[in-house]
Amino acid sequence: MHAPDVINGLAIEVTGLAKHVTSNQARLTILSGLQLAVPQRETLAILGASGSGKSTLLGLLAGLDTPSDGKVLINAQDIALLDEDGRAALRGRSMGFVFQSFQLLPSLTALENVMLPLQLAGRDDAAGQAKAALNRVGLEQRATHYPRQLSGGEQQRVAIARAFAPKPAILFADEPTGNLDAATGQRIIDLLFELNAETGTTLVLVTHDAALAARCQRRLQLIDGRLEPI
Amino acid sequence: MNSLGMAWRQLRSAWLAGEVRVLLLALVLAVGAMTAVGFFTDRIQSALNRQGSQLLGADMVVVADHAIPEKYRLEAAKLGLNAAQTLDFPSMVVHGNASHLAEIKAINGGYPLRGELTIAAQAFGAGRNTQGAPESGSVWIEPRLASLLEVAVGDSIAVGERQLRVAALLQHEPARGGDMFNIAPHLLMNEADIASTKLIQYGSRIKYQLLLAGSAVTTATYSGWIKPLLARGERLEDVKSARPEIRSALEKAQQFLGLASMASVILAMVAMSLAALPFVQGHLDTFALMRCFGASRRLIMRVLIQQALLLGLIGSLLGCVLGYMAQAGLAALAGSLFVEALPPPSWTPALAGLIAGFAAMLGVVWPHLQRLGDVPALRILRRDLGDLDAAGWLAYLPGLAVMIALIFWHAHNLKLGLVTLAGLLALLLVSAGLALLGGRLLRQLPLGSSSAWKLGIAGLMRRPAMAVAQVIGLSLGLMALILLALVRGDLLHSWQASLPADAPNRFIINIQPNQIADMQSFLSGSGIGTTTVLPMVRGRLIAVNDKPLVPAQYQDDRARRLVEREFNLSWTAQMQADNKILAGRWWRADEQGKPMLSLEQGIAENLGIRLGDRLTYDVGGTPITLSVTSLRKVEWDSMHVNFFAVAPPGVLDQFPASYITSFHLPLGQEATLNQLVKRFPNLTIIDVAALMQQVRDIMDKMVYAVQYVFGFSLLAGLAVLYAALVATREERTREATLLRVLGASRRQVVMATMAEFFCMGLLAAVIATLAASTLAYYISAHLLDIPYAFNFGLAMIALVSACVLVPLAAWLGVRGLLNQPPRQILHSI
C-alpha cells in the first residue's frame, strides 16, 4: 500500500461542491461552488476563521459527510457513487487522519490504538507494523499505556503513528496543534512533516495557524464558502 | 480482520474502563438468581415429591382390579425400580363373639417403599418405625379395630379360615389411600398367609397394587412406558393424585417459589437494561472512529454481537457457578430441616440459566446494536452527532419479549404469568404517568431562592426519558424489597396461620343422633372443644338432568370412580367458614327444605356438572333430585369437616343419618380417646395428626425456602437500584464538573444531586408501595386464598427509607468526584 492509487493523477479533485444545512426553516450555506484539485504528494494548507466551514470541508473530502451538490473524487473515484460502507472502505484503503482532539480510544493502549486501522485494513502483521510506527514517533516505551496516562503531546504522537502506520495515500489533519502548547505543537508539526516527507503522502492540513500553514507547499483560504489562494 | 479478537480486546478494555462492569454484574446476578432458584426448586421439588411419595408409600402405584400383569413387574425390575405388591380387600374379621369389617392389606416385599409404618403394643403413645410385612402367621391391626373386637396384642383373630396372631397395633401408615371416612379399619398381613385364608376367590373385590420407587428419571421412563399399555381396570397413581390436602399445600408452595424466581428474573432484566446504556454509550466514539478508519457497518455489528455473546457467555457461566454455590449453601443450611438429605440437583437449571443469560443479554443490547451500527463517522468531527437517547420504546421490545418469555417460563402457570405481565405493564404505565406528572408538579413548586432544589429539579427535567426510566427501575427494585417484606412476614404468616396449631387433628364419625349431646359433654368435660357436628347421609349419584349415569361414560378414571362409589351428603344452614362460593349463591333462611345443592367445584369439574344441573341421588333406595345452585371452593388443608355435596336443612332429614365432627386433641391426652371409645363403642375415631404434621412440615420448609429464594430477588433489586444510579453517572459527573467550573460550591452540587434523587426516591417509593400492596393483595386473595391486610407500617418504612437511602446512594456516587479539582475531571471525560 505504498504507492498512491493513481500515478501522476490528482489525489483529490473537487468540482462545484456545496453544503447547506437547514435549521429552523432557514437554509444556511456553508460551502458553495467550491473547486479544488490536489495533486499526488502535494502538501496543502486550508486556512479559515472559526466557523468558516473548514471542518465541514474536511468531512466532505474524507467522505465522512455527503455534499448537497457537486463532486468529490478521491484518486479519480467519485465518492458519491459509493455507499456508506464503500466510503468507509475507501478511507481505510487510502486515508489517514490526525485530529485536534487526538481521538484516541480511551479503552485501548497506545499500541492497540495504532493497531486499529491496520487491523481494520486486514494487515497481517498489525502488531509489528504498529510497534514500528510507535518506534518512529519515539513512543516505544509507552506502548502499553492508556491515553489517560499520556501527555497531550504524547497522545498526538500516538495519533500520528496511527495515521501513518497503514501508509495512506492521503493524510487529513484537522488543527493538529490546536490542543497543544506552542513548544509541543512545534515538535508535533516537525514530526508530521518529517513523516510526510518520508512516505510521500498527500497532506491536507486544516488550520487557522498561519505559521503552520506556511510549511505547506500551497495555501488556500476558505472565505464565504469558497477557496481562494493566499 | 479478526473481529472476534477485536471484540475481545475492546471488551477487556471496556472492563478495565469500568463501562461493562455493571452490565456484567447484573447479568451474573440475573443468571445466578435464576439458576439458584432453578437448582434449588429443582431439589426442593424432588424432596417434596419424595415427601408426597411417603403419603403414597411409593413414587407411583399401578392399581388394578385384577392381578397385576407380569410384564409390568418385569419392566420395573429391568429399569431397576424398587417394587412391592399388595392385595387390598374388605373382609370380616372375627374375635370371639365380636366381628367387624376390616380393610385387609396383604403385603409382599418392603411395604411401604417410601415413609415408614409405626407400630406399638398400645393404641396411643410411643411406637416404633418399621418397614415390611408382619411375620407370617401374624397381623398388625389399627387400634380402632382392636377396640371394636376387644383384642389386645398377643390375641388371635380369625381372618377367613385362618387364625392369625395380633403382633402389634398399627399407629401410623403413610399410604392410607382412599376416602378416610369410608374405609374400614386396616389390617396388615403377610401375603404368604393369603392362600390359607381362602378369601381370594373368583369374583372377590380385590384391589391389586404394584408399588414402585426409584429415581425421577426412571419413574418418568416407567410412567411413559406403562401409560399407553394400561388396560381397563388399571390405573397409575402418582404423587399428584395423592391426598388433596397435601396437593393443595404443594401447589401453594410451588406458586410461592415461582413467584420468587420470577421476581428475580424481572428485576435482573431491568437492571441489565439500565446497565446496557452506559455500556453502549461507551462504544459510540469507538465505533465512530472505526467507521472513520474504514470499518464496514457489518464489521461493527459483528464486533458488537460478538461482544454481547462473549458477555453473555462469561456472565451466564459465572452466574451458573454463583447459582450453584448459592444453592449448595442453601441446601447445607436447609439440610437439617428436611427429613432426608436433599436430592442432588439436575443440570437442567444450568442449561436454562445459560440460555436465559444469552437471551437476556441479546435482548437488552439488541436495540442499541441497531443504532450503534448506524453511528455516523462524522461524530469524530462533531461530537453531538449520533448520541443515544434513552427513549424509543420500540427499541426495548426485544428485551421485553425475552422478559415475557422468561416470566412465563418461571411462572409455571399461565394465569400467574399473565397476571404478572399485566401488573408489570400497569406498573410501567402508572410509573411513567406519575413520574411525568410528578415532574410537572415539582416545576410548579414555589422553591424561593433554594438554588440547589432548582438545579436538582432542572437536572431531572433535562433527561425526562432517563428520569422516567430511573424512577421505574427504582420502583421495581423497591417493589421487590417491599414485596419481599410482605411475603416474608405477612403472607407466609397468613399461610401458616391457615393451619393453626390447634387445627382439628381427629375426626369422629358414625355418631348417632342421640349420642351428640352426650359426646359433646364428654369432650368438653375432658377439656376438649369440638367444632360443628355435621350430619351425613350416604347416597349414590344415579342421574344428571334425568339422564341415568353409566360409570363407563366417563373417560376419566377419577370421574368414573367418583360415580361408582357413594357420596357423603350433608346439610347445613350456614356455609362453613373455609368455603367460598365460586358460582351461584348460598341458600337463604326461607329456602330450607327446597331441593337445592351446593357442589364442590373440583368434583363438579370432574363430573362435568354445571350450575343449574339437576342431580338425582339414590339414598337408601329412594331417589331424590336436587338442583345445583352453587359451586364452592373448599380449603381441604384447613382439616375441618367438609363435604363435596351439601343441601339446605329439611331436604335430607328424613333419611337415616350419622354425624361427624372434628376436634383438636392436645398432645399427651391420647388416653381420653380410650375412655371415649369405651363409653361410645360404636364411634370411629380417625387420627389425622400425622397427615397434618406432614402438611405443616411442608409449609414450614417452604416458608424457609421461599425466604431464601426471595433473598436473590433482594440482590437483584439492589442491582436494579445500583444500575439506575450508575446509568447516568457519567453525564452527571460532566454536569457537576461544569457547575463547579462555573463557580458552584461543592455543597450546592451535592445538594442539587441529592434533591434530584430525593424526588426520584419519593416518587419511586410511592409507586413501589402501591404496586407491592396491590400485588400482595392479588397473591393472597386470588392465588393463595389467604386473607390480606394492608401493612401501613411497612409502607411508611419503605417511603422514609427510600427518601433517605436513594439520595444517600447518589451522594456516595458523586462524593469522590467532587473532591477532585475540576480540571482533572475535565481532562478525563
mmCIF file of C-alpha atoms in Angstrom, chain B residues 38-40 42-43 46 324 327 342-349:
data_model
loop_
_atom_site.group_PDB
_atom_site.id
_atom_site.type_symbol
_atom_site.label_atom_id
_atom_site.label_comp_id
_atom_site.label_asym_id
_atom_site.label_seq_id
_atom_site.Cartn_x
_atom_site.Cartn_y
_atom_site.Cartn_z
ATOM 1 C CA GLY B 38 -33.800 -23.257 39.430
ATOM 2 C CA PHE B 39 -31.329 -25.579 41.144
ATOM 3 C CA PHE B 40 -32.979 -25.142 44.497
ATOM 4 C CA ASP B 42 -35.437 -28.499 41.405
ATOM 5 C CA ARG B 43 -34.091 -30.087 44.574
ATOM 6 C CA SER B 46 -37.831 -33.658 44.217
ATOM 7 C CA TYR B 324 -24.791 -23.467 42.056
ATOM 8 C CA GLN B 327 -27.999 -23.286 46.286
ATOM 9 C CA LEU B 342 -31.946 -33.023 49.618
ATOM 10 C CA PRO B 343 -31.594 -34.988 46.408
ATOM 11 C CA PRO B 344 -28.842 -33.639 44.083
ATOM 12 C CA PRO B 345 -29.906 -31.039 41.512
ATOM 13 C CA SER B 346 -30.237 -31.883 37.855
ATOM 14 C CA TRP B 347 -28.288 -29.940 35.221
ATOM 15 C CA THR B 348 -31.372 -28.564 33.538
ATOM 16 C CA PRO B 349 -31.344 -25.320 35.569
#
